């Protein structure tokens, strides 16, 4: 046995499981090289942005109180704008999560009487309450903002005729989700988002095009704002926080859109001028610096997982060879036991809370039990190694993250070992 295999054996991974993983990995070197090339491109983009914006040691200090003249905060927002090629950005610890960032972007750029349109089907679950698809206090609906949706066609393509018909005089903002959330629809590449925006602009040039960029940052060499989006919105405890940001969200886009969001986040009249950064800026800067490499690690983990689980006979999405536009990997087990065993494996591979055994529970807002595995340095961070799945057919688990590829690899091998030990994956896989 090699020394490395012995390291894995400490975690209960047998030499057979380890060898199977190595065989799968050997076939992925070309894929990994492509991922590394994208990471290198994006690393240069981030460093160049930091240099252009003259990030200095003083930028790493924080302010208190009102946070007037917070050079570090203001410079970081310039760096984000430079990375996303936008006029401005709002990057704040006062934005509590991705849902908050999206709600902020929507509520600040829509006015009573306006209509919001999603041309790519149902948006992420938590946005249903923001929009008022599910009745909720403070929703857009309560403020007289209506909502329309055009689903993708059965083959995953845009319903151009449906979209044309849905755009009317009230349509003010279009929301496009890059990642697929818990839906079974294709993930959208920046190129496809660009095509959609181009089509929409021909019908209504002044409509605001917003992209929910969660899980998509740094997966490609371009971002939706390079393809015509007016705003991109996301969470700092996903890709762009690089695993280091302990909280936060961002909105990058046209000056007017960002300004609207700032006046809504703080107060009319105050906008971007207030908002103390306290001591958080080093983690925001260093997290952004690390983000391209961390995203690449997560992507390699996703590709590895797809190839492992496809070989042992489970449907995976994206499949083993498909191009990646976000960091999420779905595996369909067809049984609750499969989903549970997978999540147990991920949890057992964690650096924090590895001894905890995850169990399905009745999470608020979901119509079935949900199981989650996360042993993270930042609570709930899903750029760290994590998995979750609703306990309902077709029993699909969603896997993402890993701040280093070896950690993602350990997680996947641990899931495979657990599924094998429980007889859900049969020993035959070793010959695959
Ligand atoms: C995670 C996510 C959100 C919401 O982010 P939270 O930080 O969990 O509130 C919104 N949209 C998509 C596509 C996401 O993946």
Coordinates of C-alpha atoms and ligand atoms in Angstrom, one line a residue:
X1 CA 0.0 0.0 0.0
X2 CA 1.3 3.5 -0.8
X3 CA 1.8 6.0 2.0
X4 CA -1.0 8.0 0.5
X5 CA -3.5 5.1 0.6
X6 CA -2.5 4.7 4.3
X7 CA -3.5 8.3 5.0
X8 CA -6.9 7.5 3.6
X9 CA -7.2 4.3 5.5
X10 CA -7.2 6.4 8.7
X11 CA -10.6 7.6 7.6
X12 CA -11.9 4.1 7.0
X13 CA -11.4 4.2 3.2
X14 CA -10.3 0.8 2.1
X15 CA -7.4 0.2 -0.4
X16 CA -10.0 -0.9 -3.0
X17 CA -12.1 2.3 -2.7
X18 CA -9.0 4.4 -2.8
X19 CA -7.7 2.5 -5.9
X20 CA -11.0 3.0 -7.6
X21 CA -10.8 6.7 -6.9
X22 CA -7.3 6.9 -8.3
X23 CA -8.4 5.1 -11.5
X24 CA -11.2 7.7 -12.0
X25 CA -8.8 10.5 -11.3
X26 CA -6.3 9.3 -13.8
X27 CA -8.9 9.9 -16.5
X28 CA -9.5 13.4 -15.4
X29 CA -6.2 15.1 -15.8
X30 CA -7.2 16.9 -19.0
X31 CA -10.4 18.2 -17.4
X32 CA -8.4 19.4 -14.4
X33 CA -5.9 21.2 -16.6
X34 CA -8.7 23.2 -18.2
X35 CA -10.1 24.1 -14.7
X36 CA -6.6 25.2 -13.7
X37 CA -6.3 27.4 -16.8
X38 CA -9.5 29.2 -16.0
X39 CA -8.4 29.6 -12.4
X40 CA -5.1 31.1 -13.6
X41 CA -6.9 33.5 -15.9
X42 CA -9.2 34.6 -13.1
X43 CA -6.4 34.9 -10.6
X44 CA -4.7 37.4 -12.9
X45 CA -8.0 39.2 -13.3
X46 CA -8.3 39.6 -9.5
X47 CA -4.7 40.6 -8.9
X48 CA -4.8 43.1 -11.7
X49 CA -8.0 44.6 -10.3
X50 CA -6.4 45.0 -6.9
X51 CA -3.3 46.7 -8.4
X52 CA -5.4 49.0 -10.6
X53 CA -7.4 50.1 -7.5
X54 CA -4.2 50.6 -5.6
X55 CA -5.1 48.3 -2.7
X56 CA -2.9 49.3 0.2
X57 CA -2.1 48.1 3.7
X58 CA -4.4 50.9 5.0
X59 CA -7.3 49.3 3.1
X60 CA -7.1 46.3 5.5
X61 CA -8.0 48.5 8.5
X62 CA -11.6 48.9 9.5
X63 CA -13.9 51.7 10.7
X64 CA -16.4 51.9 13.5
X65 CA -19.6 53.9 14.1
X66 CA -21.0 55.5 10.9
X67 CA -18.1 54.3 8.8
X68 CA -17.6 57.5 7.0
X69 CA -14.5 57.6 4.8
X70 CA -13.9 53.9 5.0
X71 CA -11.2 53.7 2.4
X72 CA -10.9 49.9 2.6
X73 CA -14.6 49.4 2.0
X74 CA -14.7 51.9 -0.8
X75 CA -11.6 50.5 -2.5
X76 CA -12.9 46.9 -2.2
X77 CA -16.1 48.0 -4.0
X78 CA -13.9 49.4 -6.7
X79 CA -12.1 46.1 -6.9
X80 CA -15.3 44.2 -7.3
X81 CA -16.4 46.6 -10.0
X82 CA -13.1 46.1 -11.8
X83 CA -13.4 42.3 -11.6
X84 CA -16.9 42.2 -12.9
X85 CA -16.3 45.1 -15.4
X86 CA -19.1 47.2 -14.0
X87 CA -19.4 50.9 -13.1
X88 CA -19.9 50.3 -9.4
X89 CA -20.4 47.7 -6.7
X90 CA -21.8 47.3 -3.2
X91 CA -19.9 44.7 -1.1
X92 CA -21.0 44.7 2.5
X93 CA -21.1 42.6 5.7
X94 CA -24.4 44.3 6.3
X95 CA -25.8 42.2 3.4
X96 CA -26.5 39.1 5.5
X97 CA -26.7 36.4 2.8
X98 CA -27.4 35.7 -0.9
X99 CA -31.2 36.0 -0.5
X100 CA -30.8 39.4 1.2
X101 CA -28.5 40.6 -1.7
X102 CA -31.1 39.5 -4.3
X103 CA -34.0 41.0 -2.3
X104 CA -32.1 44.2 -2.0
X105 CA -31.3 44.4 -5.7
X106 CA -35.0 43.7 -6.5
X107 CA -36.7 45.9 -3.9
X108 CA -34.4 48.9 -4.6
X109 CA -34.7 48.8 -8.4
X110 CA -38.4 48.1 -8.7
X111 CA -41.3 50.6 -7.9
X112 CA -45.0 50.0 -7.2
X113 CA -46.7 49.2 -10.5
X114 CA -43.6 47.6 -12.0
X115 CA -43.4 44.0 -13.1
X116 CA -40.6 41.5 -12.5
X117 CA -40.1 38.8 -15.1
X118 CA -38.2 35.5 -14.8
X119 CA -37.6 34.1 -18.3
X120 CA -35.8 31.0 -17.0
X121 CA -38.5 29.4 -14.9
X122 CA -39.0 29.4 -11.1
X123 CA -36.3 31.2 -9.2
X124 CA -34.5 29.9 -6.1
X125 CA -36.8 28.7 -3.3
X126 CA -36.1 31.5 -0.9
X127 CA -36.9 34.1 -3.6
X128 CA -40.5 32.8 -3.7
X129 CA -41.2 34.7 -0.5
X130 CA -39.2 37.7 -1.6
X131 CA -41.3 38.0 -4.7
X132 CA -44.6 36.9 -3.0
X133 CA -45.1 33.7 -5.1
X134 CA -45.7 32.3 -1.6
X135 CA -47.4 34.9 0.5
X136 CA -45.0 36.6 2.8
X137 CA -44.6 39.8 4.9
X138 CA -42.8 42.5 3.1
X139 CA -42.8 40.7 -0.3
X140 CA -42.6 42.6 -3.6
X141 CA -46.3 41.7 -4.1
X142 CA -47.3 43.6 -0.9
X143 CA -45.7 46.7 -2.4
X144 CA -47.7 46.3 -5.7
X145 CA -44.9 44.8 -7.8
X146 CA -46.2 42.0 -10.0
X147 CA -44.4 39.0 -11.2
X148 CA -44.4 36.9 -14.3
X149 CA -42.5 33.8 -15.2
X150 CA -41.8 32.0 -18.5
X151 CA -40.5 28.4 -18.1
X152 CA -37.8 26.9 -20.2
X153 CA -38.9 24.6 -22.9
X154 CA -38.8 20.9 -22.3
X155 CA -35.4 20.6 -24.0
X156 CA -34.0 23.3 -21.8
X157 CA -34.0 26.0 -24.4
X158 CA -35.4 29.5 -24.0
X159 CA -39.1 30.0 -24.9
X160 CA -38.4 33.0 -27.0
X161 CA -42.0 33.5 -28.1
X162 CA -43.3 33.1 -24.6
X163 CA -40.7 35.7 -23.4
X164 CA -41.7 38.1 -26.2
X165 CA -45.3 37.8 -25.2
X166 CA -44.5 38.3 -21.4
X167 CA -42.6 41.5 -21.8
X168 CA -45.0 44.5 -21.5
X169 CA -45.1 48.1 -20.6
X170 CA -44.9 47.3 -16.9
X171 CA -41.8 45.0 -17.3
X172 CA -39.0 46.8 -15.5
X173 CA -36.6 44.1 -14.4
X174 CA -35.6 40.7 -15.6
X175 CA -34.1 38.2 -13.2
X176 CA -32.0 35.4 -14.6
X177 CA -30.6 32.6 -12.4
X178 CA -27.3 31.2 -13.6
X179 CA -27.2 28.1 -11.3
X180 CA -30.1 25.7 -11.2
X181 CA -30.9 25.5 -7.5
X182 CA -33.0 22.5 -6.7
X183 CA -34.5 22.5 -10.2
X184 CA -33.9 20.0 -13.0
X185 CA -33.0 22.5 -15.6
X186 CA -29.7 23.2 -17.3
X187 CA -27.2 25.5 -15.7
X188 CA -26.8 28.7 -17.9
X189 CA -23.4 29.5 -19.3
X190 CA -22.4 33.2 -19.6
X191 CA -22.8 32.8 -23.4
X192 CA -26.4 31.6 -23.1
X193 CA -27.2 34.4 -20.6
X194 CA -25.7 36.8 -23.1
X195 CA -28.0 35.5 -25.9
X196 CA -31.0 35.8 -23.7
X197 CA -30.2 39.4 -22.7
X198 CA -29.5 40.3 -26.3
X199 CA -32.9 39.0 -27.3
X200 CA -34.7 40.9 -24.4
X201 CA -32.9 44.2 -25.2
X202 CA -34.2 44.0 -28.8
X203 CA -37.7 44.0 -27.4
X204 CA -37.2 46.4 -24.6
X205 CA -33.9 48.2 -24.5
X206 CA -34.3 50.0 -21.1
X207 CA -35.3 46.9 -19.0
X208 CA -32.9 46.1 -16.2
X209 CA -31.3 42.6 -16.6
X210 CA -30.2 41.1 -13.3
X211 CA -28.3 37.8 -12.9
X212 CA -28.4 35.7 -9.7
X213 CA -24.7 34.8 -9.9
X214 CA -24.7 32.4 -6.9
X215 CA -22.2 29.5 -7.3
X216 CA -21.2 30.8 -10.8
X217 CA -18.5 33.3 -10.0
X218 CA -15.1 32.4 -11.5
X219 CA -16.3 29.2 -13.0
X220 CA -15.8 30.7 -16.5
X221 CA -13.3 33.4 -17.6
X222 CA -16.2 35.8 -18.2
X223 CA -19.1 36.9 -15.9
X224 CA -22.7 37.8 -16.9
X225 CA -21.8 41.5 -16.8
X226 CA -19.4 40.9 -19.6
X227 CA -22.4 39.6 -21.6
X228 CA -24.7 42.5 -21.1
X229 CA -26.2 42.1 -17.6
X230 CA -26.9 45.3 -15.7
X231 CA -26.3 43.7 -12.3
X232 CA -24.8 40.5 -10.9
X233 CA -25.7 39.5 -7.3
X234 CA -24.3 36.9 -5.0
X235 CA -23.2 35.7 -1.6
X236 CA -19.8 36.0 0.0
X237 CA -20.1 32.6 1.8
X238 CA -20.1 31.0 -1.7
X239 CA -17.5 31.4 -4.4
X240 CA -16.3 35.1 -4.2
X241 CA -15.6 35.0 -0.5
X242 CA -13.0 32.3 -1.1
X243 CA -14.0 30.5 2.1
X244 CA -12.5 33.3 4.2
X245 CA -15.3 35.9 4.2
X246 CA -17.4 35.0 7.3
X247 CA -20.6 36.8 6.1
X248 CA -21.7 39.2 3.3
X249 CA -23.2 39.7 -0.1
X250 CA -22.4 41.8 -3.2
X251 CA -24.2 43.6 -6.0
X252 CA -22.0 44.7 -9.0
X253 CA -23.5 46.6 -11.9
X254 CA -24.5 49.9 -13.5
X255 CA -24.0 52.9 -11.3
X256 CA -27.7 53.7 -11.0
X257 CA -28.6 50.1 -10.0
X258 CA -26.0 50.0 -7.3
X259 CA -26.9 53.4 -6.0
X260 CA -30.5 52.4 -5.7
X261 CA -29.4 49.3 -3.7
X262 CA -27.2 51.4 -1.4
X263 CA -30.0 53.8 -0.6
X264 CA -32.2 50.9 0.2
X265 CA -29.6 49.0 2.3
X266 CA -28.7 52.0 4.5
X267 CA -31.1 54.9 4.0
X268 CA -32.2 57.5 1.5
X269 CA -29.7 60.3 1.7
X270 CA -27.0 58.1 3.2
X271 CA -26.4 55.3 0.6
X272 CA -22.8 54.1 0.3
X273 CA -21.4 56.7 2.6
X274 CA -22.2 54.8 5.8
X275 CA -21.6 51.2 6.9
X276 CA -18.7 50.5 9.2
X277 CA -16.6 47.6 8.0
X278 CA -15.3 46.9 11.6
X279 CA -12.5 44.4 11.2
X280 CA -13.8 42.3 8.4
X281 CA -12.0 43.7 5.3
X282 CA -8.9 41.5 5.4
X283 CA -11.1 38.4 5.0
X284 CA -13.0 40.0 2.1
X285 CA -9.9 41.0 0.3
X286 CA -8.0 37.8 0.9
X287 CA -11.1 35.7 0.2
X288 CA -11.6 37.4 -3.2
X289 CA -7.9 36.9 -3.9
X290 CA -8.3 33.1 -3.1
X291 CA -11.7 32.8 -4.9
X292 CA -10.5 31.7 -8.3
X293 CA -8.4 28.8 -6.8
X294 CA -11.0 27.8 -4.3
X295 CA -13.7 27.7 -7.0
X296 CA -11.4 25.5 -9.1
X297 CA -11.0 23.1 -6.1
X298 CA -14.7 22.9 -5.8
X299 CA -15.1 22.4 -9.5
X300 CA -12.6 19.5 -9.5
X301 CA -14.5 17.9 -6.6
X302 CA -17.7 18.2 -8.6
X303 CA -16.2 16.6 -11.7
X304 CA -14.6 13.9 -9.6
X305 CA -18.0 13.1 -8.0
X306 CA -19.8 13.0 -11.3
X307 CA -17.3 10.5 -12.7
X308 CA -17.2 8.3 -9.6
X309 CA -21.0 8.1 -9.3
X310 CA -21.6 7.7 -13.0
X311 CA -19.2 4.7 -13.0
X312 CA -21.0 3.1 -10.1
X313 CA -24.3 3.5 -11.9
X314 CA -26.2 6.5 -10.6
X315 CA -27.6 9.3 -12.7
X316 CA -25.5 12.4 -12.2
X317 CA -26.1 16.0 -13.3
X318 CA -24.1 17.5 -14.9
X319 CA -22.8 14.2 -16.3
X320 CA -19.2 13.1 -16.3
X321 CA -18.2 15.0 -19.5
X322 CA -20.5 18.1 -19.5
X323 CA -19.1 21.6 -19.4
X324 CA -19.4 23.3 -16.0
X325 CA -21.1 26.6 -15.4
X326 CA -21.5 26.4 -11.6
X327 CA -20.0 24.3 -8.8
X328 CA -23.0 22.1 -8.0
X329 CA -23.1 18.4 -8.5
X330 CA -26.3 16.5 -8.3
X331 CA -26.4 12.7 -7.8
X332 CA -29.7 10.8 -7.9
X333 CA -29.9 7.8 -5.7
X334 CA -33.5 6.8 -6.0
X335 CA -33.8 5.9 -2.3
X336 CA -33.7 7.9 0.9
X337 CA -30.9 5.5 2.2
X338 CA -28.7 6.7 -0.6
X339 CA -29.1 10.4 0.1
X340 CA -28.6 9.8 3.8
X341 CA -25.5 7.7 3.4
X342 CA -24.0 10.3 1.0
X343 CA -24.6 13.1 3.5
X344 CA -23.2 11.0 6.3
X345 CA -20.0 10.5 4.3
X346 CA -19.6 14.2 3.6
X347 CA -20.1 15.0 7.3
X348 CA -17.6 12.4 8.3
X349 CA -15.0 14.0 6.1
X350 CA -15.3 17.5 7.7
X351 CA -12.6 19.2 9.7
X352 CA -15.3 20.7 12.0
X353 CA -18.1 18.5 13.5
X354 CA -16.9 15.3 11.8
X355 CA -18.3 13.3 14.7
X356 CA -21.8 14.5 14.1
X357 CA -24.3 12.3 12.2
X358 CA -26.7 14.3 10.0
X359 CA -30.4 13.4 10.0
X360 CA -33.4 14.4 7.9
X361 CA -35.5 17.1 9.6
X362 CA -38.5 19.3 8.9
X363 CA -36.9 22.4 7.7
X364 CA -39.1 25.5 7.6
X365 CA -40.1 26.4 4.1
X366 CA -39.7 22.9 2.6
X367 CA -42.5 20.5 1.7
X368 CA -40.5 17.4 2.7
X369 CA -37.8 16.5 5.1
X370 CA -34.3 17.7 4.2
X371 CA -30.9 16.3 5.2
X372 CA -27.8 18.5 5.3
X373 CA -24.1 17.8 5.8
X374 CA -21.9 20.6 6.7
X375 CA -18.9 20.8 8.9
X376 CA -17.7 24.3 8.1
X377 CA -15.4 26.9 9.5
X378 CA -18.1 29.5 8.4
X379 CA -21.5 28.3 9.5
X380 CA -23.6 27.4 6.5
X381 CA -20.8 28.1 4.0
X382 CA -21.4 26.1 0.9
X383 CA -18.1 26.9 -0.8
X384 CA -16.9 24.5 1.9
X385 CA -17.4 20.8 1.5
X386 CA -21.2 20.3 1.9
X387 CA -24.2 18.4 0.7
X388 CA -27.9 18.4 1.1
X389 CA -31.0 16.7 -0.3
X390 CA -34.7 16.7 0.2
X391 CA -36.1 13.3 1.3
X392 CA -38.5 12.8 -1.6
X393 CA -38.3 11.2 -5.1
X394 CA -36.2 11.1 -7.1
X395 CA -33.9 11.2 -4.0
X396 CA -31.3 13.5 -5.3
X397 CA -28.4 14.9 -3.3
X398 CA -26.7 18.2 -4.1
X399 CA -23.0 18.3 -3.4
X400 CA -20.7 21.3 -3.6
X401 CA -17.5 22.8 -2.3
X402 CA -14.3 21.8 -0.8
X403 CA -11.7 24.6 0.0
X404 CA -9.0 22.2 -1.3
X405 CA -9.3 19.5 -3.9
X406 CA -7.8 16.9 -1.5
X407 CA -10.6 17.7 0.9
X408 CA -13.3 17.3 -1.8
X409 CA -11.7 14.0 -2.8
X410 CA -11.7 12.7 0.8
X411 CA -15.4 13.7 1.0
X412 CA -16.4 11.8 -2.2
X413 CA -14.3 8.7 -1.2
X414 CA -15.9 8.8 2.2
X415 CA -19.4 8.9 0.7
X416 CA -18.5 6.0 -1.7
X417 CA -17.1 4.0 1.2
X418 CA -20.2 4.6 3.3
X419 CA -22.5 3.6 0.4
X420 CA -20.4 0.5 -0.2
X421 CA -20.4 -0.5 3.5
X422 CA -24.2 -0.2 3.5
X423 CA -24.5 -2.3 0.4
X424 CA -26.1 0.5 -1.6
X425 CA -23.1 0.5 -4.0
X426 CA -22.1 -3.0 -4.8
X427 CA -18.5 -4.2 -4.9
X428 CA -18.7 -4.7 -8.6
X429 CA -17.8 -1.1 -9.1
X430 CA -14.1 -1.8 -8.5
X431 CA -13.8 -3.4 -11.9
X432 CA -15.5 -0.5 -13.7
Ligands
LIG1 C1 -27.6 30.0 -2.4 C2 -28.4 30.6 -3.4 C3 -29.3 31.7 -3.2 C4 -29.5 32.2 -1.8 O1 -28.4 32.4 -1.0 P1 -28.4 32.3 0.6 O2 -27.1 32.9 0.9 O3 -28.6 30.9 0.9 O4 -29.5 33.2 1.1 C5 -30.0 32.3 -4.2 N1 -29.9 31.8 -5.4 C6 -29.1 30.7 -5.7 C7 -29.0 30.2 -7.2 C8 -28.3 30.1 -4.8 O5 -27.6 29.1 -5.1

